[in-house]
XYZ file of N, CA, C and O in Angstrom:
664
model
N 41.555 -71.007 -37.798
C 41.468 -70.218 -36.602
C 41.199 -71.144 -35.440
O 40.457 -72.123 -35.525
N 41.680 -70.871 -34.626
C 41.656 -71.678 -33.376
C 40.959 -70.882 -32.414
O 40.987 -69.664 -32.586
N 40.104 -71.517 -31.064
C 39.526 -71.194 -30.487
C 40.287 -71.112 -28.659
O 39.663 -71.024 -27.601
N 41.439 -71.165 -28.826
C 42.058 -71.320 -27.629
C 42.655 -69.629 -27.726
O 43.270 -69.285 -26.717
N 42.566 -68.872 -28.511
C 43.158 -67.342 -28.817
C 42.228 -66.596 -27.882
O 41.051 -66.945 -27.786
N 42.629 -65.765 -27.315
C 41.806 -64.253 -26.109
C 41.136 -63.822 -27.218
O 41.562 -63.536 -28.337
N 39.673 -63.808 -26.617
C 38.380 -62.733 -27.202
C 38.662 -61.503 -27.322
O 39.068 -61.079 -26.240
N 38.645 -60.736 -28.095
C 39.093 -59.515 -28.489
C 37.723 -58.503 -27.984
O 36.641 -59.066 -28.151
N 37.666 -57.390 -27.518
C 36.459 -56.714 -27.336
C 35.818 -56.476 -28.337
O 34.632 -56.622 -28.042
N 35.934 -56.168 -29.442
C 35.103 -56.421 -30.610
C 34.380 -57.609 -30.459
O 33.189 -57.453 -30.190
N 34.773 -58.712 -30.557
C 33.771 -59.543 -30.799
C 33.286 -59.962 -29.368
O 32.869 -61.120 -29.352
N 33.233 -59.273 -28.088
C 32.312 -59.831 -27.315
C 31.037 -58.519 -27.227
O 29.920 -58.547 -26.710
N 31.650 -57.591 -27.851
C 30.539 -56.228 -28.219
C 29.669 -56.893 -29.108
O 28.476 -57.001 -28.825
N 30.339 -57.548 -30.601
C 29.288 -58.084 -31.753
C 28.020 -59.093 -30.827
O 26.790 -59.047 -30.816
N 29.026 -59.964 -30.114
C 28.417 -61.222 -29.451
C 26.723 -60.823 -28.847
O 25.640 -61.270 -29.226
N 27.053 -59.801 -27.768
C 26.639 -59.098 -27.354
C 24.737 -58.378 -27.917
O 23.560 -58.447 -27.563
N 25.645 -57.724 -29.013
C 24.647 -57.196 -29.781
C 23.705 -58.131 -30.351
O 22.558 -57.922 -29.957
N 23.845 -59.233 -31.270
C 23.571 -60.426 -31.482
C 22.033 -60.746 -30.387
O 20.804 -60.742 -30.463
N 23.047 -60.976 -29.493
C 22.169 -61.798 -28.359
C 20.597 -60.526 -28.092
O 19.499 -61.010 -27.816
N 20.767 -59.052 -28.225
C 20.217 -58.463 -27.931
C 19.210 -58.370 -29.014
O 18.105 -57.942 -28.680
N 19.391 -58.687 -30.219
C 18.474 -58.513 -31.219
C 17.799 -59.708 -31.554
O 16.685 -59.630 -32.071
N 18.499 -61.171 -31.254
C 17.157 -62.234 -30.726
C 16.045 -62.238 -30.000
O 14.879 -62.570 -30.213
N 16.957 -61.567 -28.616
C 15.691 -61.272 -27.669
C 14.658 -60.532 -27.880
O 13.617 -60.912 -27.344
N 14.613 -59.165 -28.775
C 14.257 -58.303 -29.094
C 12.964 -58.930 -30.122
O 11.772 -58.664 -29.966
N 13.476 -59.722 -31.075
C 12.551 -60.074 -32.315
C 11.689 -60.976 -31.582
O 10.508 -60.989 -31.930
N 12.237 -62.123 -30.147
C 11.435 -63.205 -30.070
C 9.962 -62.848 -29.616
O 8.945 -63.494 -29.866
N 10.130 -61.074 -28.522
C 9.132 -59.965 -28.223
C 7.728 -60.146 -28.585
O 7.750 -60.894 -29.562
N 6.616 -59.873 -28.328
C 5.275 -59.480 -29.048
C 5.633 -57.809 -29.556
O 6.396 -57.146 -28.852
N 5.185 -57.363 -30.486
C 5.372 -55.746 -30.830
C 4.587 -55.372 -29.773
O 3.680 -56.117 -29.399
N 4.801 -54.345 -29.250
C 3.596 -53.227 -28.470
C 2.583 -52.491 -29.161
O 2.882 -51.786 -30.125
N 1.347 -52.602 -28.724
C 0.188 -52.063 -29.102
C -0.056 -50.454 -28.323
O -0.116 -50.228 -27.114
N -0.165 -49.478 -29.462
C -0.244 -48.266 -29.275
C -2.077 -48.316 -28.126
O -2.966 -48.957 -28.686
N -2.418 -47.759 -26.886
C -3.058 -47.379 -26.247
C -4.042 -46.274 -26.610
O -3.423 -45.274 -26.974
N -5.144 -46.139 -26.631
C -5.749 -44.520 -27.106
C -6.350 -44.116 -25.722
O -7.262 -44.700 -25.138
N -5.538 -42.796 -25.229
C -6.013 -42.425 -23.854
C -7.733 -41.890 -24.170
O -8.178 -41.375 -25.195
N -8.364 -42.192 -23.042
C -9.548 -41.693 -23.385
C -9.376 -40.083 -22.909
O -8.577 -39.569 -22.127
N -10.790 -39.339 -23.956
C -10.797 -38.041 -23.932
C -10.703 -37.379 -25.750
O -10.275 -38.267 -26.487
N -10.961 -36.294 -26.371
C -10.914 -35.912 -27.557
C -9.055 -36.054 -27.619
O -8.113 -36.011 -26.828
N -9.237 -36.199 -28.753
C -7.957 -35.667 -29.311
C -7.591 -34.208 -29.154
O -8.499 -33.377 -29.147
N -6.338 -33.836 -29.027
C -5.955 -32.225 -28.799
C -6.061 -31.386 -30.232
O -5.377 -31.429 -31.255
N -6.675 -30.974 -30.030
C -6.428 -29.608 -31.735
C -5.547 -28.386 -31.014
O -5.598 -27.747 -29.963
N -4.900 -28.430 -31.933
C -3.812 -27.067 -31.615
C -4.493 -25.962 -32.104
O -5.385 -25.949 -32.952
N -3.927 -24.908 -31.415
C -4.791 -23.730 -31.172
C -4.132 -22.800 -32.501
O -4.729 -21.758 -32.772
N -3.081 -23.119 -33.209
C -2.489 -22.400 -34.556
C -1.790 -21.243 -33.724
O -1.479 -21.397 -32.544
N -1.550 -19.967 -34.498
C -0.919 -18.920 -34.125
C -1.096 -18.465 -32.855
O -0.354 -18.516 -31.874
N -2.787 -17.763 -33.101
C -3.481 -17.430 -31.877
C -3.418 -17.969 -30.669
O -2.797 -19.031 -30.690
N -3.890 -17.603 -29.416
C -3.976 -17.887 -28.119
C -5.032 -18.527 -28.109
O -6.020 -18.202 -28.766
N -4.933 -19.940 -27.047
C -6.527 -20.418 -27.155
C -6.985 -20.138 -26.023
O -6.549 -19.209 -25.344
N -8.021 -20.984 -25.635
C -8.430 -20.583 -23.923
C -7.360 -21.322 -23.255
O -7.107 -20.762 -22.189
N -6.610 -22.378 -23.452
C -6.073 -23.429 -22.321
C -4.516 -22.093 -22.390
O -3.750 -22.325 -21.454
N -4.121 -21.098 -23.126
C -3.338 -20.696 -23.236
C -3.310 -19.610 -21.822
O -4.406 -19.250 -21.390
N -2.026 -19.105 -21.121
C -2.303 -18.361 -20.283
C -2.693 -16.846 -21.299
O -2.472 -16.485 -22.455
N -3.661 -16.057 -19.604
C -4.588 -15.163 -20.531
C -4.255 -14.090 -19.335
O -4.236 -14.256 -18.116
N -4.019 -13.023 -20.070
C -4.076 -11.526 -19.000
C -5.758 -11.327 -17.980
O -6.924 -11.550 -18.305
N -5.064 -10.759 -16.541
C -6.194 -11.020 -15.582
C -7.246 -10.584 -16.107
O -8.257 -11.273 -16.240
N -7.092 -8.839 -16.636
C -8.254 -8.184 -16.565
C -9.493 -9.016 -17.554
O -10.685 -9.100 -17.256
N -8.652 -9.732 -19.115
C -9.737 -10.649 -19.084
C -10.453 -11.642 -18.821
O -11.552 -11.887 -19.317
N -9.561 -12.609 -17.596
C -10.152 -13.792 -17.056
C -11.157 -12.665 -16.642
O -12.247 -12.905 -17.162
N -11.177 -11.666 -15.986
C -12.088 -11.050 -14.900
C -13.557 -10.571 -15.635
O -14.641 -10.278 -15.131
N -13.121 -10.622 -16.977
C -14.179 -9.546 -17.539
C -14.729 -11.072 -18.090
O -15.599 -10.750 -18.900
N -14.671 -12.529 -18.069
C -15.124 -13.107 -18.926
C -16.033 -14.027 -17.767
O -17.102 -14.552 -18.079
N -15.535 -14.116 -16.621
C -15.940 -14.404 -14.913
C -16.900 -13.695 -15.045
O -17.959 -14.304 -15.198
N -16.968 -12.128 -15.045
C -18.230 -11.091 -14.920
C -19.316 -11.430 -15.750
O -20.432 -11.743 -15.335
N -19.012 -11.372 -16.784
C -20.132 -11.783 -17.944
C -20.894 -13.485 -17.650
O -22.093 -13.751 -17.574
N -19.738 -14.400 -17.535
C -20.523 -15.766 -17.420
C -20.828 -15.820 -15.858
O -21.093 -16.956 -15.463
N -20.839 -15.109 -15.169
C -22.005 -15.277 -13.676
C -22.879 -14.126 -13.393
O -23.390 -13.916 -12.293
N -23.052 -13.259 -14.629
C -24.078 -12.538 -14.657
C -23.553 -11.087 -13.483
O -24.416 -10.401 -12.936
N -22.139 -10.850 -13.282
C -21.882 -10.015 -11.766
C -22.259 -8.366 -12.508
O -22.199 -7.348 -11.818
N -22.636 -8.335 -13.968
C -22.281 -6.985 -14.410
C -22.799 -5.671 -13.807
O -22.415 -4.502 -13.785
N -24.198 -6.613 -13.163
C -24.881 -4.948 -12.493
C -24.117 -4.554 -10.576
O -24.089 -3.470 -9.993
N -23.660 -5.802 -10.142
C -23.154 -5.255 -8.903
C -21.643 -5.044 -8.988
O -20.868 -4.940 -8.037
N -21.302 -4.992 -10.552
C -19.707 -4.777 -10.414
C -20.111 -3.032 -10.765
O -19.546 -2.110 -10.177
N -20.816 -2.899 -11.462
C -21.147 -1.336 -11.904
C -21.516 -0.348 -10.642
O -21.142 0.818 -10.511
N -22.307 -1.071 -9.788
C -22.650 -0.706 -8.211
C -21.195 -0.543 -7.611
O -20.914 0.598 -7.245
N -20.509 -1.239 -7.502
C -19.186 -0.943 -6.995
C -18.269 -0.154 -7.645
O -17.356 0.490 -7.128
N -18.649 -0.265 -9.169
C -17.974 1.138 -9.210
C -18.120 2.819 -8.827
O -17.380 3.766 -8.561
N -19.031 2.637 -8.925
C -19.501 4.295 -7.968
C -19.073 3.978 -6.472
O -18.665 4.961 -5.853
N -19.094 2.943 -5.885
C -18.083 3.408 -4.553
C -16.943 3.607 -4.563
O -16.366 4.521 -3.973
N -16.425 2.698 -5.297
C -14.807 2.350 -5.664
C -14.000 3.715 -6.533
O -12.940 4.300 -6.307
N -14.920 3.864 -7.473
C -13.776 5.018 -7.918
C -14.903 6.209 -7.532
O -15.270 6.837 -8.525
N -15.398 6.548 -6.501
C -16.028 7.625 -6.113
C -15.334 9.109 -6.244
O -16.112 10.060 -6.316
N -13.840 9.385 -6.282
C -13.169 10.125 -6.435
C -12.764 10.814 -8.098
O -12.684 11.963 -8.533
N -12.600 9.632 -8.614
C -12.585 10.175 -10.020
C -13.971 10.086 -11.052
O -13.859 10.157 -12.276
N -15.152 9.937 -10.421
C -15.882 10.138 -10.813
C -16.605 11.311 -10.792
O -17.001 11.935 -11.776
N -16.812 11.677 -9.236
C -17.127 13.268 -9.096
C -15.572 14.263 -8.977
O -15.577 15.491 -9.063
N -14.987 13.872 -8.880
C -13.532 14.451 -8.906
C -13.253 14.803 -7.381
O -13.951 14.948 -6.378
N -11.752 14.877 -7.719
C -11.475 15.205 -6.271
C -11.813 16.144 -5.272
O -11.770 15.822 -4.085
N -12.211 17.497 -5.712
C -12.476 18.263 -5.109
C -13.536 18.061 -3.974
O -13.357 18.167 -2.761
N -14.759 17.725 -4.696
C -16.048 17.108 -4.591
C -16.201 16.013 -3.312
O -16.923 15.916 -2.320
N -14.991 15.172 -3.979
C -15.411 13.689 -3.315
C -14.515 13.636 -1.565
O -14.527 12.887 -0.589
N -13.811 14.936 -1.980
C -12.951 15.749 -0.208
C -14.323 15.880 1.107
O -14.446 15.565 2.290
N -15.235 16.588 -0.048
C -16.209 17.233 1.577
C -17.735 15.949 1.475
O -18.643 16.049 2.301
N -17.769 14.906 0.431
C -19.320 14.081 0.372
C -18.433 12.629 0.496
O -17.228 12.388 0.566
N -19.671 11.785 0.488
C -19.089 10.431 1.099
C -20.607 9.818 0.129
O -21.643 10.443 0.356
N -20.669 8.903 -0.670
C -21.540 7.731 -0.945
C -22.377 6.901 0.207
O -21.559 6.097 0.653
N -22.957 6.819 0.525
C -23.440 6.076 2.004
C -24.141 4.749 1.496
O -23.829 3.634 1.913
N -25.435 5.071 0.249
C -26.181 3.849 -0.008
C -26.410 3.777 -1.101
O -26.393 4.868 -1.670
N -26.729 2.581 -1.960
C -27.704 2.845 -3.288
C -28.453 1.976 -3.444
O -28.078 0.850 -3.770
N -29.764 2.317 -3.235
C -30.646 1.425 -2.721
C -31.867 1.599 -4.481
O -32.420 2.693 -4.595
N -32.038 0.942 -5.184
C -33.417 0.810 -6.359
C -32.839 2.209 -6.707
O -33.424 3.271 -6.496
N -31.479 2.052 -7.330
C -31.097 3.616 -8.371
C -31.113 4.776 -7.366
O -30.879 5.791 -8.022
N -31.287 5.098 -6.033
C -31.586 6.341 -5.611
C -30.385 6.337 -4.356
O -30.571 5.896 -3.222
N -28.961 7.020 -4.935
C -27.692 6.936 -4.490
C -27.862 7.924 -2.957
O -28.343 9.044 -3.126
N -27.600 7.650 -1.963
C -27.427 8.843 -0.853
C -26.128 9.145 -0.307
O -25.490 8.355 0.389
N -25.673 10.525 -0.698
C -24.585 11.341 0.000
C -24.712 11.961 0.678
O -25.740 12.636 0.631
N -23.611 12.196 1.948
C -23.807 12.304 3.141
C -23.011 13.673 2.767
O -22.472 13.227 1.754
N -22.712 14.527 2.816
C -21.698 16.125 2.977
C -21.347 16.248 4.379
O -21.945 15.820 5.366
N -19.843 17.172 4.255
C -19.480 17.139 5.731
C -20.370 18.478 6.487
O -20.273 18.675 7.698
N -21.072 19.182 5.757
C -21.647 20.780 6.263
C -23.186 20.618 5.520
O -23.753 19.795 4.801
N -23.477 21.873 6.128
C -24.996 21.485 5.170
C -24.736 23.148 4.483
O -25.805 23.752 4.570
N -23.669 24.004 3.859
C -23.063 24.017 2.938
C -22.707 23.708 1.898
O -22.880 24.227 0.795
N -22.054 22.617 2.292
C -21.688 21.414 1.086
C -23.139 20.472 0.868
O -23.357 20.174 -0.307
N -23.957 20.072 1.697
C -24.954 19.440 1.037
C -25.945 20.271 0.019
O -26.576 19.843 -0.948
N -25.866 21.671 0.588
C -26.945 22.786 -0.230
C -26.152 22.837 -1.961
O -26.729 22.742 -3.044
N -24.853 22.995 -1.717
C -24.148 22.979 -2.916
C -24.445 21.645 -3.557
O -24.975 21.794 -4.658
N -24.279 20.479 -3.229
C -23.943 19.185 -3.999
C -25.544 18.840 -4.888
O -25.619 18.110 -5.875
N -26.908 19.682 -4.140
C -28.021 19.301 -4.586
C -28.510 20.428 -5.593
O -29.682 20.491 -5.967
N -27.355 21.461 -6.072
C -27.650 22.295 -6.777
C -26.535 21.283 -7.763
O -27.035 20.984 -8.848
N -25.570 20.907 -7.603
C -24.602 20.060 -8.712
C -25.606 18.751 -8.771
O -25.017 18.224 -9.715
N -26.313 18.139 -8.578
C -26.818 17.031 -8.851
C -27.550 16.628 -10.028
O -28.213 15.592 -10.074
N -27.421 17.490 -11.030
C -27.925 16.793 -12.654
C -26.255 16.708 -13.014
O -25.849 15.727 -13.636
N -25.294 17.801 -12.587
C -24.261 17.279 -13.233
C -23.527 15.847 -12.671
O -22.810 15.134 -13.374
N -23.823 15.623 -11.433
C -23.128 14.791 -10.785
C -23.696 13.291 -11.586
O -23.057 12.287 -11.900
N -24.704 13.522 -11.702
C -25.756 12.097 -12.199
C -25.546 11.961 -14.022
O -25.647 10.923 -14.677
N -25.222 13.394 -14.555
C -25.156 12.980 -15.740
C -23.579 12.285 -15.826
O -23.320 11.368 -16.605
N -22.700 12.816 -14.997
C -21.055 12.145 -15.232
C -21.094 10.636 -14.920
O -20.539 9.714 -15.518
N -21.922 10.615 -13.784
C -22.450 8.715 -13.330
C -22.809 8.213 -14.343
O -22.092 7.314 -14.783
N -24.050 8.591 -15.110
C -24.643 7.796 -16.340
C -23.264 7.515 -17.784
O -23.019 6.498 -18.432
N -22.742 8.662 -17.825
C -21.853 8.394 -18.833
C -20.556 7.729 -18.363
O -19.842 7.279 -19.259
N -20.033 7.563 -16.778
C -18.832 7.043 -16.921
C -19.322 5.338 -16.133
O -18.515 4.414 -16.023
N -20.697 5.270 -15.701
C -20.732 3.581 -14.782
C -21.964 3.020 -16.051
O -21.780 1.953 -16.637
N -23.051 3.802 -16.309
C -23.962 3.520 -16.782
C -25.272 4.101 -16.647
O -25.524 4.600 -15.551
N -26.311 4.142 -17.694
C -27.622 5.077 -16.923
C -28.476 4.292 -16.318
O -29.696 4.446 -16.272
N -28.122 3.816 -16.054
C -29.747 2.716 -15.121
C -29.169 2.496 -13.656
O -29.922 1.933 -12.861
N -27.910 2.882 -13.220
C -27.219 2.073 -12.255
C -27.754 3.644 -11.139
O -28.415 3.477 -10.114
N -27.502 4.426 -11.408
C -28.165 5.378 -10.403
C -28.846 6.260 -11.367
O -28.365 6.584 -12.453
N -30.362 6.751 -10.763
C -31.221 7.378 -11.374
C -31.669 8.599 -10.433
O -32.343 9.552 -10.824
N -31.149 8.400 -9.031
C -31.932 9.827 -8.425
C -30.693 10.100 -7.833
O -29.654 9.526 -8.160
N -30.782 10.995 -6.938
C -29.583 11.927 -6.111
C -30.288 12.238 -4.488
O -31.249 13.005 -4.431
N -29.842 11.711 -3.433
C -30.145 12.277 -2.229
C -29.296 12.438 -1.314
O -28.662 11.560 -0.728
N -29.242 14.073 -1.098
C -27.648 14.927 -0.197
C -28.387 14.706 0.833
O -29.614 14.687 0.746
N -27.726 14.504 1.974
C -28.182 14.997 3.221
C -26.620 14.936 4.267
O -25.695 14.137 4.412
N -27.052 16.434 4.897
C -26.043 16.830 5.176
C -25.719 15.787 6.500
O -26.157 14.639 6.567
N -24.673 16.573 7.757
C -24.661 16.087 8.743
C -25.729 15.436 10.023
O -26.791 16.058 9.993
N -25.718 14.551 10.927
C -26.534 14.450 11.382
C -25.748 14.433 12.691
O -24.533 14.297 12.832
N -27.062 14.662 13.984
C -26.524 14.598 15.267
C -26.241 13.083 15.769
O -26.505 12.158 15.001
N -25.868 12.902 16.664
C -25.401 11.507 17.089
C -27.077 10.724 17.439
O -27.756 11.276 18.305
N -27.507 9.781 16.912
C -28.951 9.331 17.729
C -28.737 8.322 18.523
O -27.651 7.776 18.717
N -29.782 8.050 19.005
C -30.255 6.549 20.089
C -30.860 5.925 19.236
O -30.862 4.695 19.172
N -31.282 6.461 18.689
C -32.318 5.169 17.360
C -31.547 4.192 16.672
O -31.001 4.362 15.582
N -31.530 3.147 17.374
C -30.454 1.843 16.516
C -32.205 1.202 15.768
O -33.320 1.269 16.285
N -31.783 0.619 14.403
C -31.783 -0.154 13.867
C -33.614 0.746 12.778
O -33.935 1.909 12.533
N -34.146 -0.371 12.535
C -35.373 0.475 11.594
C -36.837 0.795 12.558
O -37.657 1.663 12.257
N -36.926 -0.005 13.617
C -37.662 0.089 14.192
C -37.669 0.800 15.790
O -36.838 0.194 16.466
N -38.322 1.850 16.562
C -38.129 2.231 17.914
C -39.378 2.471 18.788
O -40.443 2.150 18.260
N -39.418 2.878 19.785
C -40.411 2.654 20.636
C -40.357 4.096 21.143
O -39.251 4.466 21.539
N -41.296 4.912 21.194
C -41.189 6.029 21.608
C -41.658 6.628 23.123
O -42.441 6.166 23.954
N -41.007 7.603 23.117
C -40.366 7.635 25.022
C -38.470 8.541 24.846
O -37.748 9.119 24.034
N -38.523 8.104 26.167
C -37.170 8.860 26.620
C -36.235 7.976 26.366
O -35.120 8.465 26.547
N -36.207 6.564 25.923
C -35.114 5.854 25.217
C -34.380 5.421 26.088
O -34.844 5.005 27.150
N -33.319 5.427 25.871
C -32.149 4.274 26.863
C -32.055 5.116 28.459
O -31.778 4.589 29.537
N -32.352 6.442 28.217
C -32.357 6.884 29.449
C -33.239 6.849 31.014
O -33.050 7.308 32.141
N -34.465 5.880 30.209
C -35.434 5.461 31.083
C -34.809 4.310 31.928
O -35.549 3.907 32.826
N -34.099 3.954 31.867
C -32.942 2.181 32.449
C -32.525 3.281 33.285
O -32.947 3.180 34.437
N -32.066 3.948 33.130
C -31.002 4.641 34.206
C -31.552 4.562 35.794
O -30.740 4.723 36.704
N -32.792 4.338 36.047
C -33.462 4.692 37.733
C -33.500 5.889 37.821
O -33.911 6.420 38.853
């Protein structure tokens, strides 16, 4: 065989390859790294925590680990105030406060407040069974009131803002 003949692509592919697997061996091997942190355990069938999770229980597991359970229960008697005393009910009264268990509703008549304080074991027993029994313990209706001058907890007695006038 003579060496004055055209290289055929085969053998500048072999050539090629050759050259690539010297370079390759003359190499150090690579050393596998261990990232710091645990190793991962797979969670198997089940869902783990890192898995996505439906809201209502991120919410209910939030409530429990920051302790929110007694002012989420407080908000529920404002929040579903309607389907708790029902609709009828919750048309003519309004929730105003709940101050140490002792809830105050306001009625639009003092009608409706005379009525709501004759319903008030039922109203308190549907509270205890649908929020909880410790979360409200008393009942106080009071009907409409007139417009006052008395801002805030404290007043000075007299003729009130109308004494400024001259």
């Amino acid at each position: 065989m003579s060496d004055d003949r055209p290289a055929r692509p085969s053998d500048i592919a072999r050539a090629a390859l050759e050259a690539a697997r010297a370079a390759s061996a003359s190499r150090p091997a690579p050393t596998r790294r261990r990232v710091a942190g645990p190793r991962r355990r797979w969670t198997g069938p089940h869902p783990g925590d890192d898995d996505p999770q439906p809201l209502a229980r991120l919410v209910d597991s939030l409530v429990s680990t920051q302790d929110w359970s007694e002012q989420t229960r407080v908000g529920a008697v404002f929040g579903r105030w309607s389907t708790l005393v029902g609709p009828d009910i919750a048309a003519h009264c309004r929730p105003e406060t709940l101050t140490e268990g002792e809830l105050l509703v306001v009625a639009e008549s003092t009608a409706w407040a005379t009525q709501l304080r004759l319903l008030a074991p039922t109203i308190l027993a549907r509270l205890r069974a649908q929020v909880g029994g410790d979360v409200v313990t008393r009942l106080r209706v009071v009907g409409p009131t007139a417009p006052s001058w008395k801002k805030g907890p404290r007043s000075v007695r007299g003729r009130g803002p109308r004494d400024t006038y001259g």
